[in-house]
mmCIF file of C-alpha atoms in Angstrom:
data_model
loop_
_atom_site.group_PDB
_atom_site.id
_atom_site.type_symbol
_atom_site.label_atom_id
_atom_site.label_comp_id
_atom_site.label_asym_id
_atom_site.label_seq_id
_atom_site.Cartn_x
_atom_site.Cartn_y
_atom_site.Cartn_z
ATOM 1 C CA UNK A 198 12.863 44.897 -13.138
ATOM 2 C CA UNK A 199 10.547 48.125 -14.257
ATOM 3 C CA UNK A 200 8.043 49.283 -11.615
ATOM 4 C CA UNK A 201 4.697 48.494 -12.916
ATOM 5 C CA UNK A 202 5.985 44.585 -13.400
ATOM 6 C CA UNK A 203 7.281 44.338 -9.558
ATOM 7 C CA UNK A 204 3.638 46.490 -8.262
ATOM 8 C CA UNK A 205 1.982 44.532 -10.509
ATOM 9 C CA UNK A 206 3.695 40.767 -9.182
ATOM 10 C CA UNK A 207 3.449 42.497 -4.919
ATOM 11 C CA UNK A 208 0.165 42.647 -5.274
ATOM 12 C CA UNK A 209 -0.407 39.288 -7.058
ATOM 13 C CA UNK A 210 2.276 37.825 -4.170
ATOM 14 C CA UNK A 211 0.446 39.151 -1.691
ATOM 15 C CA UNK A 212 -3.492 38.879 -2.845
ATOM 16 C CA UNK A 213 -2.146 34.489 -2.778
ATOM 17 C CA UNK A 214 0.006 35.776 0.971
ATOM 18 C CA UNK A 215 -4.277 37.027 1.585
ATOM 19 C CA UNK A 216 -5.233 33.631 0.769
ATOM 20 C CA UNK A 217 -3.193 31.818 2.755
ATOM 21 C CA UNK A 218 -3.596 34.090 5.887
ATOM 22 C CA UNK A 219 -7.064 33.712 5.701
ATOM 23 C CA UNK A 220 -6.547 29.899 5.275
ATOM 24 C CA UNK A 221 -4.430 29.063 8.002
ATOM 25 C CA UNK A 222 -6.530 31.855 10.330
ATOM 26 C CA UNK A 223 -8.758 28.861 10.439
ATOM 27 C CA UNK A 224 -5.889 26.411 12.481
ATOM 28 C CA UNK A 225 -5.306 27.997 14.944
ATOM 29 C CA UNK A 226 -5.734 27.267 18.703
ATOM 30 C CA UNK A 227 -9.141 28.161 20.051
ATOM 31 C CA UNK A 228 -11.011 28.431 22.818
ATOM 32 C CA UNK A 229 -14.117 27.509 24.190
ATOM 33 C CA UNK A 230 -15.382 29.954 26.254
ATOM 34 C CA UNK A 231 -16.623 33.855 25.264
ATOM 35 C CA UNK A 232 -17.148 35.148 22.183
ATOM 36 C CA UNK A 233 -16.043 33.031 18.999
ATOM 37 C CA UNK A 234 -15.106 36.538 17.946
ATOM 38 C CA UNK A 235 -12.666 37.097 20.154
ATOM 39 C CA UNK A 236 -10.441 34.332 18.846
ATOM 40 C CA UNK A 237 -7.040 33.631 17.367
ATOM 41 C CA UNK A 238 -8.034 33.027 13.898
ATOM 42 C CA UNK A 239 -10.336 36.687 14.062
ATOM 43 C CA UNK A 240 -7.951 39.242 13.587
ATOM 44 C CA UNK A 241 -5.271 36.862 10.625
ATOM 45 C CA UNK A 242 -8.419 36.779 8.905
ATOM 46 C CA UNK A 243 -9.553 40.293 8.469
ATOM 47 C CA UNK A 244 -6.209 41.354 8.346
ATOM 48 C CA UNK A 245 -6.167 38.971 5.327
ATOM 49 C CA UNK A 246 -9.138 40.342 3.485
ATOM 50 C CA UNK A 247 -7.688 43.893 4.692
ATOM 51 C CA UNK A 248 -4.618 43.024 2.804
ATOM 52 C CA UNK A 249 -6.676 41.008 -0.121
ATOM 53 C CA UNK A 250 -8.383 44.113 -0.970
ATOM 54 C CA UNK A 251 -5.675 46.071 -1.171
ATOM 55 C CA UNK A 252 -3.443 43.663 -3.589
ATOM 56 C CA UNK A 253 -6.035 44.037 -5.638
ATOM 57 C CA UNK A 254 -6.593 48.190 -4.920
ATOM 58 C CA UNK A 255 -3.070 47.881 -5.570
ATOM 59 C CA UNK A 256 -2.687 45.926 -9.402
ATOM 60 C CA UNK A 257 -6.185 47.451 -10.539
ATOM 61 C CA UNK A 258 -3.893 51.626 -9.994
ATOM 62 C CA UNK A 259 -0.601 50.760 -10.943
ATOM 63 C CA UNK A 260 -2.608 49.152 -14.004
ATOM 64 C CA UNK A 261 -4.828 52.962 -14.550
ATOM 65 C CA UNK A 262 -1.451 54.662 -13.625
ATOM 66 C CA UNK A 263 0.451 53.201 -16.808
ATOM 67 C CA UNK A 264 -2.062 53.275 -19.378
ATOM 68 C CA UNK A 265 -2.914 57.272 -18.690
ATOM 69 C CA UNK A 266 0.841 57.882 -18.956
ATOM 70 C CA UNK A 267 1.714 55.938 -22.014
ATOM 71 C CA UNK A 268 3.025 52.505 -21.007
ATOM 72 C CA UNK A 269 6.532 53.921 -20.160
ATOM 73 C CA UNK A 270 8.645 51.818 -18.137
ATOM 74 C CA UNK A 271 11.638 53.713 -17.529
ATOM 75 C CA UNK A 272 11.374 54.059 -14.561
ATOM 76 C CA UNK A 273 13.588 51.414 -12.188
ATOM 77 C CA UNK A 274 11.599 49.400 -9.172
ATOM 78 C CA UNK A 275 15.279 48.936 -7.391
ATOM 79 C CA UNK A 276 17.684 51.330 -7.105
ATOM 80 C CA UNK A 277 20.350 50.307 -5.480
ATOM 81 C CA UNK A 278 21.406 46.226 -3.679
ATOM 82 C CA UNK A 279 20.455 47.533 -1.008
ATOM 83 C CA UNK A 280 17.610 48.316 -0.137
ATOM 84 C CA UNK A 281 16.540 45.149 -2.061
ATOM 85 C CA UNK A 282 18.086 43.032 0.275
ATOM 86 C CA UNK A 283 16.346 45.387 3.477
ATOM 87 C CA UNK A 284 13.196 43.623 1.322
ATOM 88 C CA UNK A 285 14.375 40.090 0.841
ATOM 89 C CA UNK A 286 15.800 39.554 4.778
ATOM 90 C CA UNK A 287 12.284 41.191 6.249
ATOM 91 C CA UNK A 288 10.492 38.724 3.594
ATOM 92 C CA UNK A 289 12.206 35.529 4.730
ATOM 93 C CA UNK A 290 12.453 37.622 8.268
ATOM 94 C CA UNK A 291 8.519 37.199 8.114
ATOM 95 C CA UNK A 292 8.178 33.846 7.016
ATOM 96 C CA UNK A 293 10.215 32.397 9.128
ATOM 97 C CA UNK A 294 8.882 34.300 12.056
ATOM 98 C CA UNK A 295 5.905 30.639 13.017
ATOM 99 C CA UNK A 296 8.228 28.040 12.036
ATOM 100 C CA UNK A 297 10.508 30.153 14.987
ATOM 101 C CA UNK A 298 7.907 30.456 17.015
ATOM 102 C CA UNK A 299 6.605 26.857 17.230
ATOM 103 C CA UNK A 300 10.191 26.304 18.568
ATOM 104 C CA UNK A 301 10.867 28.634 21.188
ATOM 105 C CA UNK A 302 7.495 30.448 21.858
ATOM 106 C CA UNK A 303 6.144 34.071 21.293
ATOM 107 C CA UNK A 304 6.877 36.176 23.833
ATOM 108 C CA UNK A 305 11.608 34.314 22.385
ATOM 109 C CA UNK A 306 10.361 35.089 18.681
ATOM 110 C CA UNK A 307 9.181 38.208 18.620
ATOM 111 C CA UNK A 308 11.885 39.444 20.837
ATOM 112 C CA UNK A 309 14.781 38.207 18.279
ATOM 113 C CA UNK A 310 12.418 39.006 15.184
ATOM 114 C CA UNK A 311 11.746 43.309 16.569
ATOM 115 C CA UNK A 312 15.082 43.233 17.161
ATOM 116 C CA UNK A 313 17.136 42.390 14.349
ATOM 117 C CA UNK A 314 14.483 44.805 12.325
ATOM 118 C CA UNK A 315 14.627 47.698 13.759
ATOM 119 C CA UNK A 316 19.009 46.921 13.794
ATOM 120 C CA UNK A 317 18.219 46.112 9.991
ATOM 121 C CA UNK A 318 16.484 48.808 9.461
ATOM 122 C CA UNK A 319 17.827 52.001 11.548
ATOM 123 C CA UNK A 320 21.643 54.203 9.820
ATOM 124 C CA UNK A 321 24.971 52.852 11.215
ATOM 125 C CA UNK A 322 24.610 56.022 13.275
ATOM 126 C CA UNK A 323 22.117 55.421 15.135
ATOM 127 C CA UNK A 324 22.512 51.979 16.272
ATOM 128 C CA UNK A 325 22.473 52.221 19.761
ATOM 129 C CA UNK A 326 22.418 48.117 20.800
ATOM 130 C CA UNK A 327 21.432 49.273 24.581
ATOM 131 C CA UNK A 328 18.235 51.103 22.990
ATOM 132 C CA UNK A 329 17.522 48.726 20.896
ATOM 133 C CA UNK A 330 17.375 45.596 23.161
ATOM 134 C CA UNK A 331 15.015 48.108 25.539
ATOM 135 C CA UNK A 332 12.459 48.454 22.842
ATOM 136 C CA UNK A 333 12.630 44.906 22.398
ATOM 137 C CA UNK A 334 11.240 43.863 25.368
ATOM 138 C CA UNK A 335 9.331 46.458 25.384
ATOM 139 C CA UNK A 336 6.937 46.226 22.696
ATOM 140 C CA UNK A 337 7.278 42.345 23.021
ATOM 141 C CA UNK A 338 5.763 42.337 26.727
ATOM 142 C CA UNK A 339 3.307 44.739 25.690
ATOM 143 C CA UNK A 340 2.166 42.097 23.091
ATOM 144 C CA UNK A 341 2.099 39.511 25.294
ATOM 145 C CA UNK A 342 0.610 40.801 28.118
ATOM 146 C CA UNK A 343 -2.141 42.300 25.817
ATOM 147 C CA UNK A 344 -2.874 38.879 23.972
ATOM 148 C CA UNK A 345 -2.372 35.989 26.692
ATOM 149 C CA UNK A 346 -2.319 37.827 29.746
ATOM 150 C CA UNK A 347 -5.845 40.258 28.535
ATOM 151 C CA UNK A 348 -7.967 38.646 26.075
ATOM 152 C CA UNK A 349 -5.994 35.186 27.041
ATOM 153 C CA UNK A 350 -5.686 34.213 23.513
ATOM 154 C CA UNK A 351 -3.050 30.883 23.976
ATOM 155 C CA UNK A 352 0.666 31.247 22.565
ATOM 156 C CA UNK A 353 2.928 29.001 21.052
ATOM 157 C CA UNK A 354 5.363 27.915 24.452
ATOM 158 C CA UNK A 355 8.652 27.488 23.830
ATOM 159 C CA UNK A 356 11.897 28.190 25.362
ATOM 160 C CA UNK A 357 10.945 31.049 27.539
ATOM 161 C CA UNK A 358 7.033 31.645 27.317
#
């Protein structure tokens, strides 16, 4: 697949995903007290709007770029199967995240997601399991403390938290 086609498909897919994210954010649990702006659906909806805007820009920019260059499609987007594997695995993990979160809870799912992404995206010679576990625990704990304890946003609870 050429870079032009893949950029247009990616832009359209991201735009559709932003619509689903915006709609899905409306079904998130809310707090009865406090500001309506700081409820759980506000931040995902803002991200969905930004994602939609950026995906539209991506498609327009791609179309303009290839009009100027004479519509040459010699550049191949996936240079090797490894880059496509990383992309597909990341997409699968992101898709599974909310479903697994309902079963295992936010904290454990976040830890597993962060650890698997760091493992996947680091070079083999730089993979240190202890460092990956420590970084994943620290990041998951910081996110949990900020959103659950400080902002009092309800998260799905599972096996642990």
